[in-house]
Amino acid sequence: MTEQTVDRGLAVELSDLTRVYGDVKALDGLTLHIVPGELVALLGPSGCGKTTALRILAGLDHATSGTVSVGGKDLTKVPASKRDMGMVFQAYSLFPHMTVIDNVAFGLKMRGRDGAARRTRAGDMLDLVGLGEHADRYAHQLSGGQQQRVALARALAIEPSVLLLDEPLSALDAKVRVQLRDEIRRVQIEVGTTTLFVTHDQEEALAVADRVGVMNAGRLEQLAPPAELYSAPASRFVGEFVGLSNRLPAEVRDGVAAVMGREVPVLPGSATGSGHALVRPESVSVVADPAGPATVTTVMFLGPLSRVTCTLADGTLVVAQLASSDALRLQPGDAVRLEVAPAPVLVVA
Amino acid sequence: MTPPRGFRVFRAVLLLAFAAYFFVPLLAMFDFSTQVRGSAPGRTWDNWTFMFTDEDLRSSIVASLLLALFTVVLMVALLVPTMVWVRLRVPRVSRLIEFLCLLPLTIPALVIVVGITNVYSWVTYVLGDSPLVLTFAYVVLVLPYSYRAIDASLSAIDVATLSEAARSLGASWFTVIVRIVLPNITGGVLGAAFISVALVLGEYVFASLLHFDTLPVAMAALYKNNGPAAMAAALASMILVALFLIGLTFLSRDRHKLGASS
Amino acid sequence: MVGAFQDEAGRLTLGNLDALTSDAAVTALKGSLILSASTALIGAVLGALLAYLIVSMSPQSLMRRATLAVSGVLAQFGGVVLAFAWIATIGPVGVVTKAIMDLTGANLYGSGWLFGLPGLVVVYCYFQIPLMVIVFAPAFEGLRPQWREAAVNLGASTWDYWRHVALPLLTPAFLGALLLLFANAFAAYATAAVLVSQGQPIVPLLIRQAITSEVLLGQANVGFALALEMIVVVTVVMVAYNLLLRRTSRWMR
């Protein structure tokens, strides 16, 4: 089964999608190309249009303008029931009056497959998500995480052209969330289906996606692999939304920024002249120095790493992340010197 | 999100058909109530003023209103302390209380009447034959509805914590119920009162079979010799009851709002 | 209720139960069952339809709230006033009767069907339909939009969705409401008492005759027997309700 499905992935193209509700623009010219077999996560605050984009791709909502195509075929006018997309909803989407296996087989039934074939395929799908033994239970007899696995199996049972995940983990406990997140990625790689994953949780998006698209106010701010998104944000919104950043005063001249007495290369898209550099906590190091200009305010132990907050003479707070072995030598009240690593930074006005 | 146009037309047509079925009888009743007696031509309001001038009808209206009042007072006085007490001190019997309160709902009122005819011939012997003795029967009748209204509002607040807080500050049990719990379940109690009034004003089974002259009984009797006047009185009582019941739906909505915001 | 098994002198007897097999009693029971079943069915189907129309309106719409509030009022609306309203509408000189007479010359009132069993069916629906609306609207509201969307995504047409998802989900609530409506109609007395003055087509009216009759002494205990019969029917309905619920809702908690 995996042999034939690995290269089943189809390319997905959302072109210039706009969606207007009354006088609110939920999508404002979104263009997104997903390559076959890829998992793209759309990340953004609530109301940024990510769910609208997914629902338009599913056919559950329609675009005011723009087109949707999958595998080169224009689907803009095709109804949701004929789009062959598997979707996993936020929660409670299992049909409560059907057993687990009947839920998984539902899409096959709608496609007119005979009973035996349905059961075999549905059973395979349940095995894939590790719930083969729960086939005859009802939804309410399963935990939230198990329900979402069944929903995933149900979506995959129809061999969908695209898999759509609409915040599938947001209703779960933190621990289950991490487990299921990894599980989803494993299954997705195994079946090779092109996948769009919508979430507001950046950790989730960065962990599972091949590429992450950050959305804001109906637009795609940046689409890049997780590491690039983190180390080279293309805009102020991305820099501030993804990960933790210090905003430190900076002077930019000739493509180099002066930040706290250090020369640091700047990223494309940075402002020129004086502005603020977005500096990651792990790019700041703290050196004990009785003559240093900063004072340690708090030391927060996070396991192997610790987070140290320091106050500059002018009251600016700077957060640094260091190995706990280094951080534990510091005490609140200690005078320290802060040094910025020469990693490229984004400077904003 | 908006349904397709065809469906909306279909819906409007069906709703109109339902509206006709439900409102034509009411309008017909109004039409009837303004007719001159004896099918003479012309319109008159005499039938509407009749209910204030006719001695029998007026006394039955007074009787029904007093019955409603007494029923509500007795119901609140019995139900609220009992339910609070059960919730706080003897939660074990709460299922039993619920069962007892909902029991009258499952037994047809007519059957209850049959069962208590003998009791009532004795009651009227002892207490006289004023319709107000019906209060006892009506309290039983409104029990299921009032119970549910009050139970819903009691469940919405944490009675145990509230009363523990009050007790620890030195309040007596009487103070707890009157000053702490009651103000917090006003909505539910008011709702229970409204539905009780509505039920009592329209109740016919007990009153007619036990031979008491309440408003519905008087109306039915009046109909035989003055149809239009009976129609007018019926419509008036219907409007009064409707006001109480609509007030009830507004109360329950406000309660939902409170629940949603907290 | 012991009265059902006592004669005039208070001795135990099963004689009163014999009264239940008399022609009048059997006819009345049949009439009651027909009336309750038909108005429960009509009320449930039309009420469910009306509930669906109401729930399909947007939750904020004034129309939706108004119709639900009116349903709440009309469901409690029975007895004397209701009987009057229908006499004024399709009685011998009712507004609609006269209008149809003027327009087409046909006599809607006919030979007095309003005051018999057929009339009771029309009149009872007046409170059965709104009762169904308020009992059943929450069931429609409980259908989650995700179920429809999931079904559509998996390739279901609108018909498939109703056939395989919505209807099975609504069935327990529908059957429960149906039986509630049946019991409601079965126990109703006041409307029929005002409307029907001749004959005893249903059990409650036969009970009235038994307990108000001054001509036939010893009828009071027959009233007890008939009341017992009503309790038995209501109990059967309740038991049936529980069994049905258990069968159709294995998937519920």
mmCIF file of N, CA and C in Angstrom, chain A residues 229-288:
data_model
loop_
_atom_site.group_PDB
_atom_site.id
_atom_site.type_symbol
_atom_site.label_atom_id
_atom_site.label_comp_id
_atom_site.label_asym_id
_atom_site.label_seq_id
_atom_site.Cartn_x
_atom_site.Cartn_y
_atom_site.Cartn_z
ATOM 1 N N LEU A 229 12.778 30.322 8.420
ATOM 2 C CA LEU A 229 11.774 31.231 8.964
ATOM 3 C C LEU A 229 12.266 31.798 10.292
ATOM 4 N N TYR A 230 12.925 30.927 11.056
ATOM 5 C CA TYR A 230 13.357 31.330 12.389
ATOM 6 C C TYR A 230 14.592 32.216 12.328
ATOM 7 N N SER A 231 15.540 31.815 11.470
ATOM 8 C CA SER A 231 16.811 32.545 11.475
ATOM 9 C C SER A 231 16.777 33.753 10.558
ATOM 10 N N ALA A 232 15.908 33.738 9.552
ATOM 11 C CA ALA A 232 15.898 34.860 8.617
ATOM 12 C C ALA A 232 14.481 35.334 8.342
ATOM 13 N N PRO A 233 13.815 35.914 9.334
ATOM 14 C CA PRO A 233 12.457 36.399 9.097
ATOM 15 C C PRO A 233 12.452 37.491 8.041
ATOM 16 N N ALA A 234 11.441 37.452 7.176
ATOM 17 C CA ALA A 234 11.418 38.391 6.058
ATOM 18 C C ALA A 234 10.728 39.696 6.434
ATOM 19 N N SER A 235 9.977 39.688 7.519
ATOM 20 C CA SER A 235 9.295 40.927 7.862
ATOM 21 C C SER A 235 9.241 41.065 9.374
ATOM 22 N N ARG A 236 8.914 42.265 9.812
ATOM 23 C CA ARG A 236 8.803 42.532 11.233
ATOM 24 C C ARG A 236 7.766 41.611 11.874
ATOM 25 N N PHE A 237 6.604 41.398 11.161
ATOM 26 C CA PHE A 237 5.552 40.550 11.722
ATOM 27 C C PHE A 237 6.075 39.138 11.981
ATOM 28 N N VAL A 238 6.789 38.586 10.980
ATOM 29 C CA VAL A 238 7.296 37.219 11.134
ATOM 30 C C VAL A 238 8.308 37.160 12.266
ATOM 31 N N GLY A 239 9.203 38.135 12.301
ATOM 32 C CA GLY A 239 10.235 38.163 13.334
ATOM 33 C C GLY A 239 9.652 38.209 14.728
ATOM 34 N N GLU A 240 8.573 38.979 14.875
ATOM 35 C CA GLU A 240 7.995 39.097 16.208
ATOM 36 C C GLU A 240 7.050 37.965 16.544
ATOM 37 N N PHE A 241 6.383 37.380 15.495
ATOM 38 C CA PHE A 241 5.410 36.331 15.755
ATOM 39 C C PHE A 241 6.074 34.993 16.012
ATOM 40 N N VAL A 242 7.158 34.721 15.281
ATOM 41 C CA VAL A 242 7.815 33.419 15.404
ATOM 42 C C VAL A 242 8.979 33.527 16.379
ATOM 43 N N GLY A 243 8.924 32.765 17.447
ATOM 44 C CA GLY A 243 10.011 32.758 18.414
ATOM 45 C C GLY A 243 10.009 34.028 19.250
ATOM 46 N N LEU A 244 10.988 34.064 20.170
ATOM 47 C CA LEU A 244 11.084 35.175 21.108
ATOM 48 C C LEU A 244 12.182 36.099 20.611
ATOM 49 N N SER A 245 11.972 37.410 20.647
ATOM 50 C CA SER A 245 13.000 38.346 20.193
ATOM 51 C C SER A 245 13.150 39.496 21.163
ATOM 52 N N ASN A 246 14.396 39.948 21.330
ATOM 53 C CA ASN A 246 14.647 41.212 22.014
ATOM 54 C C ASN A 246 14.597 42.311 20.974
ATOM 55 N N ARG A 247 14.065 43.435 21.343
ATOM 56 C CA ARG A 247 14.117 44.605 20.450
ATOM 57 C C ARG A 247 15.196 45.540 20.991
ATOM 58 N N LEU A 248 16.349 45.523 20.319
ATOM 59 C CA LEU A 248 17.468 46.320 20.830
ATOM 60 C C LEU A 248 17.775 47.461 19.875
ATOM 61 N N PRO A 249 18.062 48.656 20.384
ATOM 62 C CA PRO A 249 18.364 49.808 19.529
ATOM 63 C C PRO A 249 19.555 49.488 18.618
ATOM 64 N N ALA A 250 19.483 49.883 17.339
ATOM 65 C CA ALA A 250 20.550 49.565 16.384
ATOM 66 C C ALA A 250 20.711 50.706 15.386
ATOM 67 N N GLU A 251 21.923 50.829 14.857
ATOM 68 C CA GLU A 251 22.247 51.789 13.792
ATOM 69 C C GLU A 251 22.675 50.989 12.586
ATOM 70 N N VAL A 252 22.028 51.161 11.424
ATOM 71 C CA VAL A 252 22.429 50.402 10.239
ATOM 72 C C VAL A 252 23.195 51.309 9.294
ATOM 73 N N ARG A 253 24.373 50.875 8.885
ATOM 74 C CA ARG A 253 25.148 51.592 7.881
ATOM 75 C C ARG A 253 25.871 50.586 7.005
ATOM 76 N N ASP A 254 25.733 50.717 5.669
ATOM 77 C CA ASP A 254 26.420 49.845 4.699
ATOM 78 C C ASP A 254 26.153 48.368 4.962
ATOM 79 N N GLY A 255 24.927 48.015 5.260
ATOM 80 C CA GLY A 255 24.577 46.602 5.439
ATOM 81 C C GLY A 255 25.074 46.002 6.733
ATOM 82 N N VAL A 256 25.517 46.814 7.641
ATOM 83 C CA VAL A 256 25.970 46.300 8.918
ATOM 84 C C VAL A 256 25.269 47.093 10.029
ATOM 85 N N ALA A 257 24.820 46.374 11.061
ATOM 86 C CA ALA A 257 24.141 47.053 12.147
ATOM 87 C C ALA A 257 25.038 47.103 13.373
ATOM 88 N N ALA A 258 25.023 48.235 14.057
ATOM 89 C CA ALA A 258 25.724 48.325 15.329
ATOM 90 C C ALA A 258 24.705 48.102 16.436
ATOM 91 N N VAL A 259 24.862 46.933 17.138
ATOM 92 C CA VAL A 259 23.933 46.602 18.214
ATOM 93 C C VAL A 259 24.716 46.421 19.498
ATOM 94 N N MET A 260 24.475 47.206 20.487
ATOM 95 C CA MET A 260 25.148 47.145 21.785
ATOM 96 C C MET A 260 26.671 47.046 21.594
ATOM 97 N N GLY A 261 27.189 47.895 20.729
ATOM 98 C CA GLY A 261 28.625 47.963 20.552
ATOM 99 C C GLY A 261 29.209 46.860 19.688
ATOM 100 N N ARG A 262 28.365 46.044 19.068
ATOM 101 C CA ARG A 262 28.854 44.977 18.193
ATOM 102 C C ARG A 262 28.409 45.252 16.764
ATOM 103 N N GLU A 263 29.201 44.813 15.793
ATOM 104 C CA GLU A 263 28.798 44.920 14.391
ATOM 105 C C GLU A 263 28.159 43.595 13.986
ATOM 106 N N VAL A 264 26.908 43.679 13.483
ATOM 107 C CA VAL A 264 26.173 42.464 13.139
ATOM 108 C C VAL A 264 25.635 42.618 11.724
ATOM 109 N N PRO A 265 25.755 41.569 10.869
ATOM 110 C CA PRO A 265 25.189 41.672 9.512
ATOM 111 C C PRO A 265 23.660 41.780 9.580
ATOM 112 N N VAL A 266 23.056 42.471 8.599
ATOM 113 C CA VAL A 266 21.601 42.587 8.613
ATOM 114 C C VAL A 266 20.975 41.727 7.526
ATOM 115 N N LEU A 267 19.720 41.344 7.734
ATOM 116 C CA LEU A 267 18.967 40.526 6.772
ATOM 117 C C LEU A 267 18.354 41.425 5.709
ATOM 118 N N PRO A 268 18.076 40.863 4.528
ATOM 119 C CA PRO A 268 17.375 41.648 3.501
ATOM 120 C C PRO A 268 16.037 42.125 4.057
ATOM 121 N N GLY A 269 15.631 43.309 3.670
ATOM 122 C CA GLY A 269 14.346 43.826 4.142
ATOM 123 C C GLY A 269 14.490 44.672 5.388
ATOM 124 N N SER A 270 15.725 44.807 5.887
ATOM 125 C CA SER A 270 15.924 45.603 7.092
ATOM 126 C C SER A 270 15.807 47.086 6.781
ATOM 127 N N ALA A 271 15.478 47.859 7.826
ATOM 128 C CA ALA A 271 15.425 49.312 7.686
ATOM 129 C C ALA A 271 16.857 49.850 7.673
ATOM 130 N N THR A 272 17.032 51.071 7.189
ATOM 131 C CA THR A 272 18.345 51.699 7.276
ATOM 132 C C THR A 272 18.268 52.836 8.286
ATOM 133 N N GLY A 273 19.439 53.324 8.715
ATOM 134 C CA GLY A 273 19.467 54.375 9.720
ATOM 135 C C GLY A 273 19.241 53.782 11.093
ATOM 136 N N SER A 274 18.674 54.555 11.999
ATOM 137 C CA SER A 274 18.507 54.008 13.343
ATOM 138 C C SER A 274 17.171 53.306 13.450
ATOM 139 N N GLY A 275 17.162 52.179 14.182
ATOM 140 C CA GLY A 275 15.948 51.382 14.345
ATOM 141 C C GLY A 275 16.158 50.405 15.471
ATOM 142 N N HIS A 276 15.362 49.305 15.419
ATOM 143 C CA HIS A 276 15.536 48.270 16.432
ATOM 144 C C HIS A 276 15.886 46.950 15.765
ATOM 145 N N ALA A 277 16.869 46.275 16.316
ATOM 146 C CA ALA A 277 17.236 44.960 15.809
ATOM 147 C C ALA A 277 16.474 43.912 16.595
ATOM 148 N N LEU A 278 15.936 42.884 15.870
ATOM 149 C CA LEU A 278 15.264 41.773 16.549
ATOM 150 C C LEU A 278 16.313 40.701 16.812
ATOM 151 N N VAL A 279 16.692 40.553 18.065
ATOM 152 C CA VAL A 279 17.788 39.645 18.419
ATOM 153 C C VAL A 279 17.240 38.487 19.237
ATOM 154 N N ARG A 280 17.536 37.241 18.782
ATOM 155 C CA ARG A 280 17.058 36.050 19.492
ATOM 156 C C ARG A 280 17.761 35.920 20.837
ATOM 157 N N PRO A 281 17.101 35.423 21.859
ATOM 158 C CA PRO A 281 17.721 35.273 23.192
ATOM 159 C C PRO A 281 18.996 34.437 23.134
ATOM 160 N N GLU A 282 19.048 33.423 22.252
ATOM 161 C CA GLU A 282 20.248 32.576 22.226
ATOM 162 C C GLU A 282 21.415 33.277 21.540
ATOM 163 N N SER A 283 21.150 34.449 20.906
ATOM 164 C CA SER A 283 22.249 35.200 20.312
ATOM 165 C C SER A 283 22.855 36.182 21.310
ATOM 166 N N VAL A 284 22.291 36.221 22.501
ATOM 167 C CA VAL A 284 22.828 37.140 23.505
ATOM 168 C C VAL A 284 23.598 36.313 24.524
ATOM 169 N N SER A 285 24.848 36.692 24.804
ATOM 170 C CA SER A 285 25.539 35.991 25.888
ATOM 171 C C SER A 285 25.773 36.957 27.042
ATOM 172 N N VAL A 286 25.786 36.366 28.232
ATOM 173 C CA VAL A 286 25.891 37.174 29.445
ATOM 174 C C VAL A 286 27.232 36.854 30.094
ATOM 175 N N VAL A 287 28.045 37.876 30.311
ATOM 176 C CA VAL A 287 29.366 37.663 30.903
ATOM 177 C C VAL A 287 29.439 38.427 32.223
ATOM 178 N N ALA A 288 29.775 37.711 33.300
ATOM 179 C CA ALA A 288 29.890 38.391 34.596
ATOM 180 C C ALA A 288 31.006 39.423 34.518
#
